[in-house]
PDB file of C-alpha atoms and ligand atoms in Angstrom:
ATOM      1  CA  MET K   1     -44.453 -38.911  46.743  1.00 53.00           C
ATOM      2  CA  ILE K   2     -41.558 -39.288  44.359  1.00 71.00           C
ATOM      3  CA  PRO K   3     -39.164 -37.727  43.520  1.00 92.00           C
ATOM      4  CA  ILE K   4     -37.852 -36.149  46.725  1.00 94.00           C
ATOM      5  CA  TRP K   5     -34.864 -33.882  46.143  1.00 97.00           C
ATOM      6  CA  ILE K   6     -32.548 -32.496  48.802  1.00 96.00           C
ATOM      7  CA  ASP K   7     -30.706 -29.255  48.071  1.00 96.00           C
ATOM      8  CA  LEU K   8     -27.110 -29.302  49.217  1.00 97.00           C
ATOM      9  CA  GLN K   9     -25.005 -26.384  50.254  1.00 96.00           C
ATOM     10  CA  VAL K  10     -21.947 -26.014  48.059  1.00 97.00           C
ATOM     11  CA  ARG K  11     -19.044 -24.536  49.977  1.00 96.00           C
ATOM     12  CA  GLY K  12     -16.865 -22.893  47.422  1.00 92.00           C
ATOM     13  CA  ASP K  13     -13.877 -20.634  47.449  1.00 95.00           C
ATOM     14  CA  ASP K  14     -11.132 -19.806  45.010  1.00 97.00           C
ATOM     15  CA  ARG K  15      -9.748 -23.349  45.375  1.00 98.00           C
ATOM     16  CA  GLY K  16     -12.971 -25.014  44.163  1.00 97.00           C
ATOM     17  CA  SER K  17     -16.046 -26.612  45.715  1.00 97.00           C
ATOM     18  CA  LEU K  18     -16.995 -28.964  48.541  1.00 97.00           C
ATOM     19  CA  VAL K  19     -20.264 -30.614  49.550  1.00 97.00           C
ATOM     20  CA  ALA K  20     -20.693 -32.315  52.941  1.00 96.00           C
ATOM     21  CA  LEU K  21     -23.215 -35.046  53.791  1.00 97.00           C
ATOM     22  CA  GLU K  22     -24.084 -35.565  57.443  1.00 97.00           C
ATOM     23  CA  THR K  23     -26.573 -37.716  59.285  1.00 97.00           C
ATOM     24  CA  GLY K  24     -29.432 -35.603  60.579  1.00 95.00           C
ATOM     25  CA  ARG K  25     -28.601 -32.666  58.344  1.00 94.00           C
ATOM     26  CA  GLN K  26     -28.630 -33.456  54.637  1.00 93.00           C
ATOM     27  CA  ILE K  27     -29.298 -37.166  55.214  1.00 96.00           C
ATOM     28  CA  PRO K  28     -32.522 -38.080  57.074  1.00 94.00           C
ATOM     29  CA  PHE K  29     -31.224 -41.437  58.377  1.00 96.00           C
ATOM     30  CA  PRO K  30     -28.057 -42.756  60.036  1.00 97.00           C
ATOM     31  CA  ILE K  31     -25.392 -43.419  57.398  1.00 98.00           C
ATOM     32  CA  ARG K  32     -24.033 -46.964  57.736  1.00 98.00           C
ATOM     33  CA  ARG K  33     -22.647 -47.453  54.230  1.00 98.00           C
ATOM     34  CA  VAL K  34     -21.400 -45.412  51.287  1.00 98.00           C
ATOM     35  CA  TYR K  35     -20.735 -46.786  47.819  1.00 98.00           C
ATOM     36  CA  TYR K  36     -20.122 -45.250  44.444  1.00 98.00           C
ATOM     37  CA  ILE K  37     -20.688 -46.415  40.900  1.00 98.00           C
ATOM     38  CA  PHE K  38     -18.326 -45.260  38.187  1.00 98.00           C
ATOM     39  CA  GLY K  39     -16.833 -46.387  34.886  1.00 98.00           C
ATOM     40  CA  THR K  40     -20.278 -47.503  33.741  1.00 98.00           C
ATOM     41  CA  LYS K  41     -20.208 -48.798  30.180  1.00 97.00           C
ATOM     42  CA  PRO K  42     -22.419 -47.229  27.472  1.00 96.00           C
ATOM     43  CA  GLY K  43     -25.951 -48.613  27.308  1.00 97.00           C
ATOM     44  CA  VAL K  44     -25.815 -50.239  30.742  1.00 98.00           C
ATOM     45  CA  VAL K  45     -28.892 -50.215  32.996  1.00 98.00           C
ATOM     46  CA  ARG K  46     -28.191 -50.788  36.698  1.00 98.00           C
ATOM     47  CA  GLY K  47     -30.365 -51.170  39.742  1.00 98.00           C
ATOM     48  CA  LEU K  48     -33.488 -53.010  38.548  1.00 98.00           C
ATOM     49  CA  HIS K  49     -34.568 -53.746  42.097  1.00 98.00           C
ATOM     50  CA  ALA K  50     -36.376 -52.378  45.136  1.00 98.00           C
ATOM     51  CA  HIS K  51     -35.410 -52.644  48.795  1.00 98.00           C
ATOM     52  CA  ARG K  52     -37.778 -53.976  51.417  1.00 98.00           C
ATOM     53  CA  LYS K  53     -36.474 -51.757  54.241  1.00 98.00           C
ATOM     54  CA  LEU K  54     -33.378 -49.862  53.118  1.00 98.00           C
ATOM     55  CA  ARG K  55     -33.471 -46.106  52.547  1.00 98.00           C
ATOM     56  CA  GLN K  56     -30.756 -44.492  50.468  1.00 98.00           C
ATOM     57  CA  MET K  57     -29.843 -41.127  49.005  1.00 98.00           C
ATOM     58  CA  THR K  58     -28.072 -40.695  45.703  1.00 98.00           C
ATOM     59  CA  PHE K  59     -25.845 -37.963  44.326  1.00 98.00           C
ATOM     60  CA  VAL K  60     -23.673 -37.372  41.326  1.00 98.00           C
ATOM     61  CA  ALA K  61     -20.177 -36.359  42.402  1.00 98.00           C
ATOM     62  CA  GLN K  62     -19.431 -35.985  38.699  1.00 98.00           C
ATOM     63  CA  GLY K  63     -21.260 -36.408  35.407  1.00 98.00           C
ATOM     64  CA  SER K  64     -24.875 -37.418  35.000  1.00 98.00           C
ATOM     65  CA  CYS K  65     -27.289 -40.320  34.754  1.00 98.00           C
ATOM     66  CA  ASP K  66     -31.023 -40.970  34.624  1.00 98.00           C
ATOM     67  CA  MET K  67     -32.947 -42.557  37.482  1.00 98.00           C
ATOM     68  CA  LEU K  68     -36.309 -44.217  36.975  1.00 97.00           C
ATOM     69  CA  LEU K  69     -38.369 -44.414  40.175  1.00 97.00           C
ATOM     70  CA  ASP K  70     -41.481 -46.580  40.453  1.00 97.00           C
ATOM     71  CA  ASP K  71     -43.441 -47.033  43.680  1.00 97.00           C
ATOM     72  CA  GLY K  72     -45.907 -49.438  42.096  1.00 96.00           C
ATOM     73  CA  ARG K  73     -48.422 -46.671  41.485  1.00 95.00           C
ATOM     74  CA  ASN K  74     -46.438 -43.951  39.760  1.00 95.00           C
ATOM     75  CA  ARG K  75     -43.377 -44.075  37.582  1.00 96.00           C
ATOM     76  CA  VAL K  76     -41.109 -41.081  37.047  1.00 97.00           C
ATOM     77  CA  SER K  77     -37.759 -40.617  35.354  1.00 97.00           C
ATOM     78  CA  VAL K  78     -35.419 -37.923  36.616  1.00 97.00           C
ATOM     79  CA  ARG K  79     -31.971 -36.787  35.638  1.00 98.00           C
ATOM     80  CA  LEU K  80     -29.162 -36.561  38.159  1.00 98.00           C
ATOM     81  CA  ASP K  81     -26.748 -33.963  36.828  1.00 98.00           C
ATOM     82  CA  ASP K  82     -26.252 -31.472  39.650  1.00 98.00           C
ATOM     83  CA  GLN K  83     -23.695 -31.960  42.416  1.00 97.00           C
ATOM     84  CA  ALA K  84     -25.731 -29.615  44.605  1.00 97.00           C
ATOM     85  CA  ARG K  85     -28.795 -31.902  44.719  1.00 97.00           C
ATOM     86  CA  GLY K  86     -29.472 -35.300  46.211  1.00 97.00           C
ATOM     87  CA  LEU K  87     -32.304 -37.678  45.370  1.00 98.00           C
ATOM     88  CA  MET K  88     -34.060 -39.738  48.023  1.00 97.00           C
ATOM     89  CA  LEU K  89     -34.340 -43.424  47.199  1.00 97.00           C
ATOM     90  CA  ASP K  90     -36.919 -44.657  49.641  1.00 96.00           C
ATOM     91  CA  ARG K  91     -37.700 -48.235  50.618  1.00 97.00           C
ATOM     92  CA  MET K  92     -40.049 -50.116  48.266  1.00 97.00           C
ATOM     93  CA  VAL K  93     -39.224 -47.978  45.252  1.00 97.00           C
ATOM     94  CA  TRP K  94     -38.240 -49.901  42.130  1.00 98.00           C
ATOM     95  CA  HIS K  95     -35.315 -48.049  40.545  1.00 98.00           C
ATOM     96  CA  GLU K  96     -33.283 -48.249  37.376  1.00 98.00           C
ATOM     97  CA  MET K  97     -30.244 -46.146  36.527  1.00 98.00           C
ATOM     98  CA  SER K  98     -29.319 -45.576  32.884  1.00 98.00           C
ATOM     99  CA  ASN K  99     -27.817 -43.142  30.409  1.00 98.00           C
ATOM    100  CA  PHE K 100     -24.615 -42.765  32.455  1.00 98.00           C
ATOM    101  CA  SER K 101     -22.168 -40.230  31.127  1.00 98.00           C
ATOM    102  CA  PRO K 102     -18.682 -41.773  30.786  1.00 98.00           C
ATOM    103  CA  ASP K 103     -17.410 -39.626  33.675  1.00 98.00           C
ATOM    104  CA  CYS K 104     -20.402 -40.283  35.969  1.00 98.00           C
ATOM    105  CA  VAL K 105     -19.629 -40.983  39.619  1.00 98.00           C
ATOM    106  CA  LEU K 106     -22.892 -41.902  41.332  1.00 98.00           C
ATOM    107  CA  VAL K 107     -22.543 -41.755  45.111  1.00 98.00           C
ATOM    108  CA  VAL K 108     -25.051 -43.610  47.291  1.00 98.00           C
ATOM    109  CA  VAL K 109     -25.374 -43.302  51.065  1.00 98.00           C
ATOM    110  CA  ALA K 110     -27.293 -46.084  52.736  1.00 98.00           C
ATOM    111  CA  GLU K 111     -28.979 -46.676  56.052  1.00 98.00           C
ATOM    112  CA  THR K 112     -27.619 -50.198  56.606  1.00 98.00           C
ATOM    113  CA  GLU K 113     -24.775 -52.453  55.609  1.00 98.00           C
ATOM    114  CA  TYR K 114     -25.193 -54.540  52.469  1.00 98.00           C
ATOM    115  CA  ASP K 115     -27.882 -57.193  52.852  1.00 98.00           C
ATOM    116  CA  ALA K 116     -28.753 -59.303  49.807  1.00 98.00           C
ATOM    117  CA  ALA K 117     -31.968 -60.474  51.519  1.00 98.00           C
ATOM    118  CA  ASP K 118     -33.329 -56.919  51.469  1.00 98.00           C
ATOM    119  CA  TYR K 119     -33.463 -56.874  47.657  1.00 98.00           C
ATOM    120  CA  ILE K 120     -36.529 -57.536  45.525  1.00 98.00           C
ATOM    121  CA  ARG K 121     -35.120 -58.180  42.050  1.00 98.00           C
ATOM    122  CA  ASN K 122     -38.284 -59.343  40.314  1.00 98.00           C
ATOM    123  CA  TYR K 123     -40.666 -56.601  39.200  1.00 98.00           C
ATOM    124  CA  GLN K 124     -43.800 -58.768  39.443  1.00 98.00           C
ATOM    125  CA  GLU K 125     -42.816 -59.769  42.976  1.00 98.00           C
ATOM    126  CA  PHE K 126     -42.312 -56.081  43.783  1.00 98.00           C
ATOM    127  CA  LEU K 127     -45.838 -55.298  42.523  1.00 97.00           C
ATOM    128  CA  ARG K 128     -47.251 -58.140  44.636  1.00 97.00           C
ATOM    129  CA  HIS K 129     -45.665 -56.556  47.717  1.00 96.00           C
ATOM    130  CA  VAL K 130     -47.084 -53.128  46.870  1.00 95.00           C
ATOM    131  CA  HIS K 131     -50.545 -54.433  45.943  1.00 93.00           C
ATOM    132  CA  PRO K 132     -50.984 -57.590  48.062  1.00 90.00           C
ATOM    133  CA  SER K 133     -54.748 -57.734  47.401  1.00 85.00           C
ATOM    134  CA  HIS K 134     -54.147 -58.059  43.617  1.00 72.00           C
ATOM    135  CA  SER K 135     -52.164 -61.298  43.873  1.00 62.00           C
TER     136      SER K 135
HETATM  137  P1  TYD Z   1     -25.551 -54.678  42.208  1.00 77.93           P
HETATM  138  O1  TYD Z   1     -26.564 -54.890  43.282  1.00 77.93           O
HETATM  139  O2  TYD Z   1     -25.644 -55.542  40.987  1.00 77.93           O
HETATM  140  O3  TYD Z   1     -25.519 -53.160  41.771  1.00 77.93           O
HETATM  141  P2  TYD Z   1     -26.713 -52.268  41.149  1.00 77.93           P
HETATM  142  O4  TYD Z   1     -27.971 -52.724  41.807  1.00 77.93           O
HETATM  143  O5  TYD Z   1     -26.333 -50.875  41.513  1.00 77.93           O
HETATM  144  O6  TYD Z   1     -26.748 -52.462  39.679  1.00 77.93           O
HETATM  145  O7  TYD Z   1     -24.111 -54.846  42.891  1.00 77.93           O
HETATM  146  C1  TYD Z   1     -22.955 -55.230  42.159  1.00 77.93           C
HETATM  147  C2  TYD Z   1     -22.091 -56.121  43.049  1.00 77.93           C
HETATM  148  O8  TYD Z   1     -21.616 -55.416  44.182  1.00 77.93           O
HETATM  149  C3  TYD Z   1     -22.843 -57.327  43.569  1.00 77.93           C
HETATM  150  O9  TYD Z   1     -21.947 -58.422  43.528  1.00 77.93           O
HETATM  151  C4  TYD Z   1     -23.148 -56.971  45.007  1.00 77.93           C
HETATM  152  C5  TYD Z   1     -22.002 -56.077  45.386  1.00 77.93           C
HETATM  153  N1  TYD Z   1     -22.321 -55.052  46.390  1.00 77.93           N
HETATM  154  C6  TYD Z   1     -21.675 -55.079  47.600  1.00 77.93           C
HETATM  155  O10 TYD Z   1     -20.854 -55.974  47.888  1.00 77.93           O
HETATM  156  N2  TYD Z   1     -21.941 -54.107  48.522  1.00 77.93           N
HETATM  157  C7  TYD Z   1     -22.808 -53.103  48.251  1.00 77.93           C
HETATM  158  O11 TYD Z   1     -23.014 -52.225  49.123  1.00 77.93           O
HETATM  159  C8  TYD Z   1     -23.488 -53.087  46.993  1.00 77.93           C
HETATM  160  C9  TYD Z   1     -24.482 -52.009  46.672  1.00 77.93           C
HETATM  161  C10 TYD Z   1     -23.208 -54.073  46.084  1.00 77.93           C
END
Protein backbone atom coordinates (compact mmCIF):
# COMPACT_ATOMS: atom_id res chain seq x y z
CA MET A 1 0.00 0.00 0.00
CA ILE A 2 1.01 3.62 0.28
CA PRO A 3 3.50 5.19 0.75
CA ILE A 4 6.21 3.36 -1.19
CA TRP A 5 9.65 4.90 -0.75
CA ILE A 6 12.72 4.15 -2.84
CA ASP A 7 16.14 4.69 -1.26
CA LEU A 8 18.61 6.31 -3.61
CA GLN A 9 22.34 5.96 -3.59
CA VAL A 10 24.06 9.29 -3.09
CA ARG A 11 27.41 9.39 -4.84
CA GLY A 12 29.44 11.94 -3.01
CA ASP A 13 33.01 13.08 -3.01
CA ASP A 14 34.81 16.21 -1.95
CA ARG A 15 33.12 18.13 -4.78
CA GLY A 16 29.58 17.42 -3.51
CA SER A 17 26.80 14.94 -4.23
CA LEU A 18 25.07 13.27 -7.17
CA VAL A 19 22.01 11.04 -7.45
CA ALA A 20 21.22 9.11 -10.65
CA LEU A 21 17.78 7.86 -11.73
CA GLU A 22 17.65 5.04 -14.27
CA THR A 23 14.89 2.95 -15.75
CA GLY A 24 14.95 -0.54 -14.29
CA ARG A 25 17.18 0.45 -11.39
CA GLN A 26 15.75 3.18 -9.18
CA ILE A 27 12.69 3.68 -11.40
CA PRO A 28 10.39 0.65 -11.89
CA PHE A 29 8.99 1.83 -15.25
CA PRO A 30 10.36 3.27 -18.50
CA ILE A 31 10.96 7.01 -18.11
CA ARG A 32 9.25 8.94 -20.91
CA ARG A 33 8.98 12.36 -19.27
CA VAL A 34 10.64 14.41 -16.54
CA TYR A 35 9.27 17.64 -15.12
CA TYR A 36 10.06 19.74 -12.11
CA ILE A 37 8.05 22.15 -10.00
CA PHE A 38 9.80 25.09 -8.40
CA GLY A 39 9.17 28.67 -7.31
CA THR A 40 5.92 27.57 -5.68
CA LYS A 41 4.21 30.45 -3.90
CA PRO A 42 3.40 30.24 -0.16
CA GLY A 43 0.11 28.53 0.66
CA VAL A 44 -0.26 26.91 -2.76
CA VAL A 45 -1.68 23.38 -3.07
CA ARG A 46 -0.85 21.58 -6.33
CA GLY A 47 -1.83 18.26 -7.80
CA LEU A 48 -5.43 17.67 -6.68
CA HIS A 49 -5.88 14.86 -9.17
CA ALA A 50 -5.32 11.16 -9.81
CA HIS A 51 -4.11 9.45 -12.98
CA ARG A 52 -6.01 6.63 -14.60
CA LYS A 53 -2.92 4.81 -15.91
CA LEU A 54 0.19 6.92 -15.34
CA ARG A 55 2.81 5.90 -12.78
CA GLN A 56 5.27 8.49 -11.53
CA MET A 57 8.03 8.86 -8.97
CA THR A 58 8.74 12.07 -7.11
CA PHE A 59 11.87 13.48 -5.53
CA VAL A 60 13.01 16.69 -3.96
CA ALA A 61 16.20 17.90 -5.62
CA GLN A 62 16.14 20.72 -3.09
CA GLY A 63 13.95 21.87 -0.21
CA SER A 64 10.83 20.13 1.02
CA CYS A 65 7.10 19.74 0.57
CA ASP A 66 4.24 17.61 1.86
CA MET A 67 2.47 15.01 -0.26
CA LEU A 68 -0.99 13.73 0.57
CA LEU A 69 -1.73 10.32 -0.96
CA ASP A 70 -5.24 8.87 -1.08
CA ASP A 71 -6.10 5.59 -2.81
CA GLY A 72 -9.79 5.89 -2.00
CA ARG A 73 -9.44 3.66 1.04
CA ASN A 74 -6.55 5.14 2.97
CA ARG A 75 -5.19 8.64 3.17
CA VAL A 76 -1.65 9.42 4.29
CA SER A 77 0.43 12.58 4.36
CA VAL A 78 4.18 12.32 4.00
CA ARG A 79 6.98 14.82 3.89
CA LEU A 80 9.47 14.91 1.05
CA ASP A 81 12.63 16.45 2.45
CA ASP A 82 15.43 14.01 1.63
CA GLN A 83 17.28 14.02 -1.69
CA ALA A 84 18.23 10.39 -1.08
CA ARG A 85 14.62 9.12 -1.16
CA GLY A 86 11.99 8.89 -3.85
CA LEU A 87 8.25 8.44 -3.41
CA MET A 88 6.20 6.26 -5.73
CA LEU A 89 3.09 7.94 -7.10
CA ASP A 90 1.09 5.06 -8.45
CA ARG A 91 -1.86 5.17 -10.83
CA MET A 92 -5.26 5.86 -9.23
CA VAL A 93 -3.81 7.65 -6.23
CA TRP A 94 -5.31 11.06 -5.50
CA HIS A 95 -2.44 13.37 -4.55
CA GLU A 96 -2.01 16.89 -3.25
CA MET A 97 1.28 18.70 -2.73
CA SER A 98 1.49 21.52 -0.20
CA ASN A 99 3.70 23.29 2.30
CA PHE A 100 6.45 23.89 -0.28
CA SER A 101 9.58 25.48 1.07
CA PRO A 102 10.55 28.54 -1.01
CA ASP A 103 13.58 26.69 -2.40
CA CYS A 104 11.72 23.43 -3.15
CA VAL A 105 12.49 21.76 -6.47
CA LEU A 106 10.13 18.81 -6.84
CA VAL A 107 11.29 16.47 -9.60
CA VAL A 108 8.81 14.03 -11.15
CA VAL A 109 9.67 11.20 -13.53
CA ALA A 110 6.75 9.82 -15.49
CA GLU A 111 5.98 6.71 -17.48
CA THR A 112 4.33 8.49 -20.43
CA GLU A 113 4.22 11.82 -22.17
CA TYR A 114 1.71 14.38 -20.94
CA ASP A 115 -1.88 13.31 -21.58
CA ALA A 116 -4.67 15.51 -20.23
CA ALA A 117 -7.19 12.68 -20.76
CA ASP A 118 -5.40 10.56 -18.16
CA TYR A 119 -6.29 12.99 -15.36
CA ILE A 120 -9.18 12.64 -12.93
CA ARG A 121 -9.54 16.10 -11.40
CA ASN A 122 -12.78 15.60 -9.50
CA TYR A 123 -12.48 13.80 -6.16
CA GLN A 124 -16.01 12.36 -6.24
CA GLU A 125 -15.36 11.01 -9.74
CA PHE A 126 -12.12 9.49 -8.45
CA LEU A 127 -14.02 7.73 -5.64
CA ARG A 128 -16.57 6.41 -8.15
CA HIS A 129 -13.71 4.84 -10.12
CA VAL A 130 -12.23 3.25 -6.99
CA HIS A 131 -15.58 2.06 -5.62
CA PRO A 132 -17.75 1.49 -8.72
CA SER A 133 -20.37 -0.49 -6.76
CA HIS A 134 -21.07 2.54 -4.49
CA SER A 135 -22.18 4.82 -7.33
P1 LIG B 1 -0.88 21.03 -13.55
O1 LIG B 1 -1.44 19.72 -14.01
O2 LIG B 1 -1.85 22.09 -13.12
O3 LIG B 1 0.17 20.80 -12.40
P2 LIG B 1 -0.05 20.11 -10.95
O4 LIG B 1 -1.03 19.01 -11.15
O5 LIG B 1 1.31 19.62 -10.58
O6 LIG B 1 -0.54 21.14 -10.00
O7 LIG B 1 0.05 21.58 -14.73
C1 LIG B 1 0.33 22.96 -14.91
C2 LIG B 1 0.40 23.25 -16.41
O8 LIG B 1 1.48 22.56 -17.02
C3 LIG B 1 -0.86 22.84 -17.14
O9 LIG B 1 -1.12 23.84 -18.10
C4 LIG B 1 -0.47 21.56 -17.84
C5 LIG B 1 1.00 21.74 -18.09
N1 LIG B 1 1.79 20.49 -18.09
C6 LIG B 1 2.44 20.12 -19.24
O10 LIG B 1 2.35 20.79 -20.29
N2 LIG B 1 3.20 18.99 -19.24
C7 LIG B 1 3.35 18.24 -18.12
O11 LIG B 1 4.07 17.21 -18.16
C8 LIG B 1 2.66 18.63 -16.93
C9 LIG B 1 2.76 17.81 -15.68
C10 LIG B 1 1.89 19.77 -16.95
